[in-house]
């Protein structure tokens, strides 16, 4: 197996530098930076959320601000249950007998059960301790307001308190207290971006890395058994300039070297024909293999001219003797 010859920096850049490599490095840097930044931001946001839960404010049914509480002295039985979420809705009353709509899920804690029992008792017993119920304010939808109106009307004589939807809204406000416990992400779904953004960037880096690895494997297959040619091409590349600035195509004395589409170092002597087609310059070697020698924006206006120049050099090379084999051996060494 041939050893890979030491290549010049210029040839190494042409062979290994690729947009996939740039994209992989960029996505990796951005992904790791985003992961660290998002981790710190998520921790800070989660801590702020925990502090918010630890210091609720008094619930305002007209326009709640954040995590809030109501101090209940009375609690009715649930008047409706949501089919999907299984949340149950109750009327709670504070010591001023001001009503609130409260949403809870599952079995009630014992202190709320005691409040409910006292609410439906004859009132002769000692009242239980007031209970603080905490949660987040949610807007009361019209359907829920309708159920609340029907239930609330049954508590009173309609002749004393006529119940319209507008009057019900004036009584209970525009928001109910959702006392179902929530995680940070349930309360702030945009917090998922703390995880999604780094994951997408790192996944992009992985994809670009896989594509770049496949490119190198394909390149190694094309260069298998041709390391001597590569060493000679590297020697000639030192004195060659780009055919057109930015095209990444070099025409040396005996080789066309290109990194325009993929890395190629093909001697003119092995080429049968070069032609411009579909925005690319394609070289056909004697083994029938097609090599993309140039492609991209720079190639479109100058591709036909480049193909003609390669064909001209192929003809000139056919008339001149190839490098001596002993010179090639020295280069390989």
XYZ file of C-alpha atoms in Angstrom:
333
model
C 0.000 0.000 0.000
C 1.381 3.399 -1.013
C 2.133 5.949 1.678
C 0.457 9.312 1.291
C 3.114 11.825 0.161
C 3.605 14.988 2.167
C 1.593 17.672 0.402
C 2.135 21.404 0.291
C -0.204 23.693 2.183
C -1.701 24.855 -1.108
C -2.544 21.312 -2.215
C -3.774 20.369 1.260
C -6.180 23.305 1.252
C -7.519 22.287 -2.158
C -7.884 18.667 -1.152
C -9.473 19.003 2.266
C -11.147 22.413 2.431
C -14.826 22.085 1.531
C -18.081 23.894 2.226
C -19.228 20.852 4.228
C -16.213 21.190 6.499
C -16.855 24.901 6.976
C -20.535 24.210 7.702
C -19.655 21.441 10.164
C -17.197 23.628 12.086
C -19.587 26.586 12.083
C -22.563 24.497 13.259
C -20.402 22.816 15.891
C -19.151 26.122 17.290
C -22.618 27.670 17.223
C -24.183 24.511 18.648
C -21.771 24.269 21.581
C -22.060 27.999 22.236
C -25.855 27.804 22.077
C -25.876 24.729 24.323
C -23.868 26.498 27.016
C -25.805 29.765 26.679
C -29.197 28.045 26.629
C -28.253 25.897 29.618
C -27.393 28.988 31.652
C -30.492 30.849 30.438
C -32.733 27.853 31.144
C -31.333 27.521 34.656
C -31.893 31.225 35.307
C -35.433 31.106 33.889
C -36.261 27.966 35.885
C -34.933 29.588 39.058
C -37.035 32.687 38.419
C -40.054 30.425 37.919
C -39.381 28.677 41.229
C -39.115 32.064 42.943
C -42.397 33.096 41.312
C -44.087 29.957 42.662
C -42.699 30.700 46.117
C -44.190 34.216 46.237
C -47.688 34.278 44.718
C -49.663 37.520 44.569
C -53.352 38.036 45.290
C -55.442 36.866 42.345
C -57.092 39.577 40.265
C -59.942 38.052 38.240
C -60.095 41.057 35.928
C -56.437 40.997 34.854
C -54.097 38.559 36.646
C -50.394 39.379 36.573
C -48.564 36.139 37.357
C -48.672 33.230 39.798
C -51.518 34.136 42.150
C -53.571 32.872 45.076
C -57.063 33.194 46.501
C -57.826 32.637 50.181
C -60.971 30.549 50.324
C -63.507 30.127 53.075
C -66.120 28.293 50.994
C -65.902 25.843 48.104
C -68.747 24.353 46.076
C -68.815 21.045 44.295
C -67.576 21.063 40.692
C -70.129 22.374 38.203
C -68.455 21.086 35.023
C -65.562 18.848 33.948
C -63.457 19.270 30.824
C -63.742 16.153 28.670
C -60.127 16.060 27.426
C -58.071 17.525 30.255
C -60.319 16.102 33.029
C -60.029 19.415 34.843
C -62.935 20.204 37.146
C -64.277 23.696 37.736
C -65.469 24.918 41.128
C -66.818 28.063 42.719
C -64.679 29.304 45.582
C -65.579 32.198 47.897
C -63.328 34.320 50.078
C -64.261 35.709 53.484
C -66.117 38.576 51.758
C -68.141 35.966 49.874
C -66.586 37.139 46.605
C -66.859 34.297 44.037
C -64.027 32.895 41.932
C -63.955 30.127 39.354
C -61.203 27.656 40.171
C -59.909 24.770 38.074
C -58.431 21.689 39.753
C -57.671 18.138 38.717
C -57.996 14.818 40.498
C -58.973 14.289 44.103
C -59.148 17.354 46.308
C -56.752 17.696 49.249
C -58.228 17.203 52.721
C -58.309 20.900 53.653
C -60.410 21.691 50.568
C -62.696 18.746 51.301
C -63.279 20.237 54.748
C -64.138 23.593 53.160
C -66.619 21.910 50.827
C -68.255 19.999 53.697
C -68.560 23.203 55.691
C -70.027 25.033 52.669
C -72.890 22.531 52.454
C -73.365 22.187 56.241
C -75.903 24.041 58.378
C -73.178 26.479 59.450
C -73.376 25.583 63.122
C -69.968 23.941 63.193
C -66.691 25.714 63.763
C -65.468 26.940 60.331
C -62.265 25.305 59.091
C -59.105 27.305 58.508
C -58.929 29.417 55.383
C -57.140 27.737 52.491
C -54.863 29.438 49.973
C -55.304 28.032 46.471
C -52.551 29.013 44.028
C -52.386 28.962 40.251
C -52.263 30.972 37.061
C -55.028 33.107 35.632
C -56.645 31.841 32.434
C -59.312 33.623 30.353
C -62.869 32.378 30.825
C -64.211 31.164 27.488
C -67.866 31.720 26.606
C -68.751 28.027 26.985
C -67.291 27.887 30.487
C -69.042 31.153 31.371
C -72.326 29.590 30.254
C -71.887 26.591 32.559
C -70.858 28.912 35.397
C -73.968 31.074 34.859
C -76.285 28.073 34.992
C -74.668 26.699 38.140
C -74.470 30.055 39.887
C -78.114 30.798 39.100
C -79.173 27.624 40.900
C -77.653 28.978 44.122
C -79.989 31.969 44.222
C -83.496 33.082 43.464
C -83.554 34.291 39.850
C -85.992 37.019 40.871
C -83.407 38.413 43.268
C -80.330 38.035 41.045
C -81.162 37.932 37.333
C -78.323 36.176 35.536
C -77.172 37.243 32.108
C -73.758 36.408 30.658
C -72.635 40.013 31.073
C -73.760 40.099 34.696
C -72.019 36.805 35.358
C -68.826 38.240 33.917
C -69.162 41.246 36.222
C -69.452 38.876 39.183
C -66.619 36.411 38.538
C -64.389 38.535 36.298
C -62.808 37.580 33.009
C -60.302 35.035 34.335
C -60.451 31.865 36.375
C -57.674 30.496 38.583
C -56.101 27.360 37.124
C -54.722 25.559 40.179
C -53.453 22.516 38.266
C -49.675 22.279 38.939
C -47.471 23.171 35.960
C -43.864 22.581 35.121
C -41.680 25.383 33.799
C -42.108 24.180 30.201
C -45.875 23.809 30.596
C -46.118 27.412 31.715
C -43.551 28.743 29.239
C -43.576 26.474 26.131
C -41.060 28.730 24.367
C -38.555 27.398 26.884
C -38.286 24.394 24.540
C -36.110 26.616 22.373
C -33.426 26.268 25.053
C -33.172 22.619 23.977
C -34.249 22.751 20.323
C -31.795 25.396 19.074
C -28.590 23.642 20.274
C -29.964 20.256 19.174
C -30.675 21.512 15.645
C -27.241 23.117 15.329
C -25.418 20.052 16.639
C -27.498 17.790 14.400
C -26.538 20.017 11.478
C -22.881 19.646 12.451
C -23.279 15.862 12.553
C -24.944 15.765 9.125
C -22.260 17.990 7.605
C -19.591 15.811 9.213
C -21.110 12.669 7.700
C -21.311 14.279 4.260
C -17.724 15.502 4.541
C -16.564 12.035 5.581
C -18.281 10.509 2.563
C -16.605 13.108 0.331
C -13.164 12.157 1.663
C -13.869 8.445 1.192
C -14.943 9.028 -2.401
C -11.847 11.164 -2.956
C -9.580 8.447 -1.573
C -11.185 5.899 -3.880
C -10.533 8.137 -6.883
C -6.901 8.661 -5.850
C -6.223 4.992 -5.056
C -3.031 3.921 -6.837
C -2.343 7.451 -8.060
C -0.314 8.921 -5.210
C 2.693 9.320 -7.484
C 0.610 11.479 -9.817
C -0.624 13.468 -6.821
C 2.952 14.175 -5.694
C 3.944 15.379 -9.178
C 0.783 17.506 -9.408
C 1.657 19.060 -6.045
C 5.123 19.954 -7.317
C 3.707 21.656 -10.419
C 0.958 23.407 -8.432
C 3.498 25.594 -6.625
C 4.122 27.652 -9.769
C 0.520 27.677 -11.049
C -2.145 30.290 -10.513
C -5.933 29.950 -10.615
C -7.400 29.826 -14.108
C -9.961 32.387 -12.905
C -9.811 33.882 -9.425
C -12.257 32.086 -7.165
C -12.865 29.138 -9.540
C -10.388 26.836 -7.715
C -9.107 25.403 -11.015
C -5.370 25.236 -11.789
C -3.870 24.256 -15.130
C -0.264 23.123 -14.621
C 2.165 21.785 -17.190
C 0.847 18.218 -17.046
C -2.277 18.344 -14.805
C -5.643 19.942 -14.362
C -6.128 20.364 -10.607
C -9.554 21.355 -9.345
C -11.468 21.803 -6.110
C -14.360 23.582 -7.804
C -16.841 20.734 -7.262
C -14.743 17.946 -5.800
C -11.009 17.463 -5.594
C -9.475 16.269 -8.857
C -5.870 16.034 -10.042
C -6.007 14.518 -13.521
C -3.067 14.434 -15.964
C -3.836 15.670 -19.458
C -2.364 12.415 -20.780
C -5.220 10.424 -19.218
C -7.969 12.679 -20.551
C -9.725 11.784 -23.787
C -11.999 14.820 -23.921
C -13.133 17.863 -21.932
C -16.510 19.445 -22.596
C -18.782 22.082 -21.083
C -22.310 20.838 -20.343
C -25.105 21.881 -17.955
C -22.943 24.483 -16.220
C -20.045 22.070 -15.610
C -16.752 21.236 -17.280
C -16.526 17.452 -17.477
C -13.368 15.551 -18.331
C -13.619 11.991 -19.647
C -10.579 9.828 -18.903
C -9.400 6.852 -20.922
C -11.116 4.463 -18.490
C -14.471 6.091 -19.331
C -14.816 7.796 -15.943
C -16.304 11.310 -15.890
C -14.496 13.881 -13.717
C -16.209 17.174 -12.840
C -13.362 19.626 -13.356
C -15.307 22.854 -12.786
C -18.787 23.863 -11.633
C -20.611 26.707 -9.979
C -21.260 30.368 -10.596
C -17.751 31.139 -11.878
C -17.924 28.287 -14.359
C -21.050 29.357 -16.239
C -19.623 32.265 -18.255
C -16.174 30.712 -18.732
C -16.835 26.973 -18.807
C -16.652 26.587 -22.589
C -13.391 28.551 -22.696
C -11.921 26.417 -19.904
C -12.905 23.185 -21.675
C -11.270 24.463 -24.847
C -8.059 25.326 -23.004
C -7.940 21.872 -21.402
C -8.435 20.223 -24.795
C -5.652 22.391 -26.224
C -3.276 21.342 -23.443
C -4.292 17.715 -23.927
C -3.232 17.952 -27.566
C 0.025 19.666 -26.669
C 0.745 17.105 -23.969
C 0.151 14.255 -26.428
C 2.970 15.626 -28.592
C 5.457 15.991 -25.735
C 7.126 13.160 -23.816
C 5.792 12.298 -20.372
C 7.993 12.850 -17.310
C 10.667 10.240 -16.926
C 9.774 7.356 -14.648
C 12.912 7.881 -12.566
C 11.797 11.469 -11.876
C 8.420 10.168 -10.736
C 10.108 7.716 -8.377
C 12.140 10.547 -6.854
C 8.966 12.526 -6.288
C 7.260 9.571 -4.614
C 10.242 9.081 -2.346
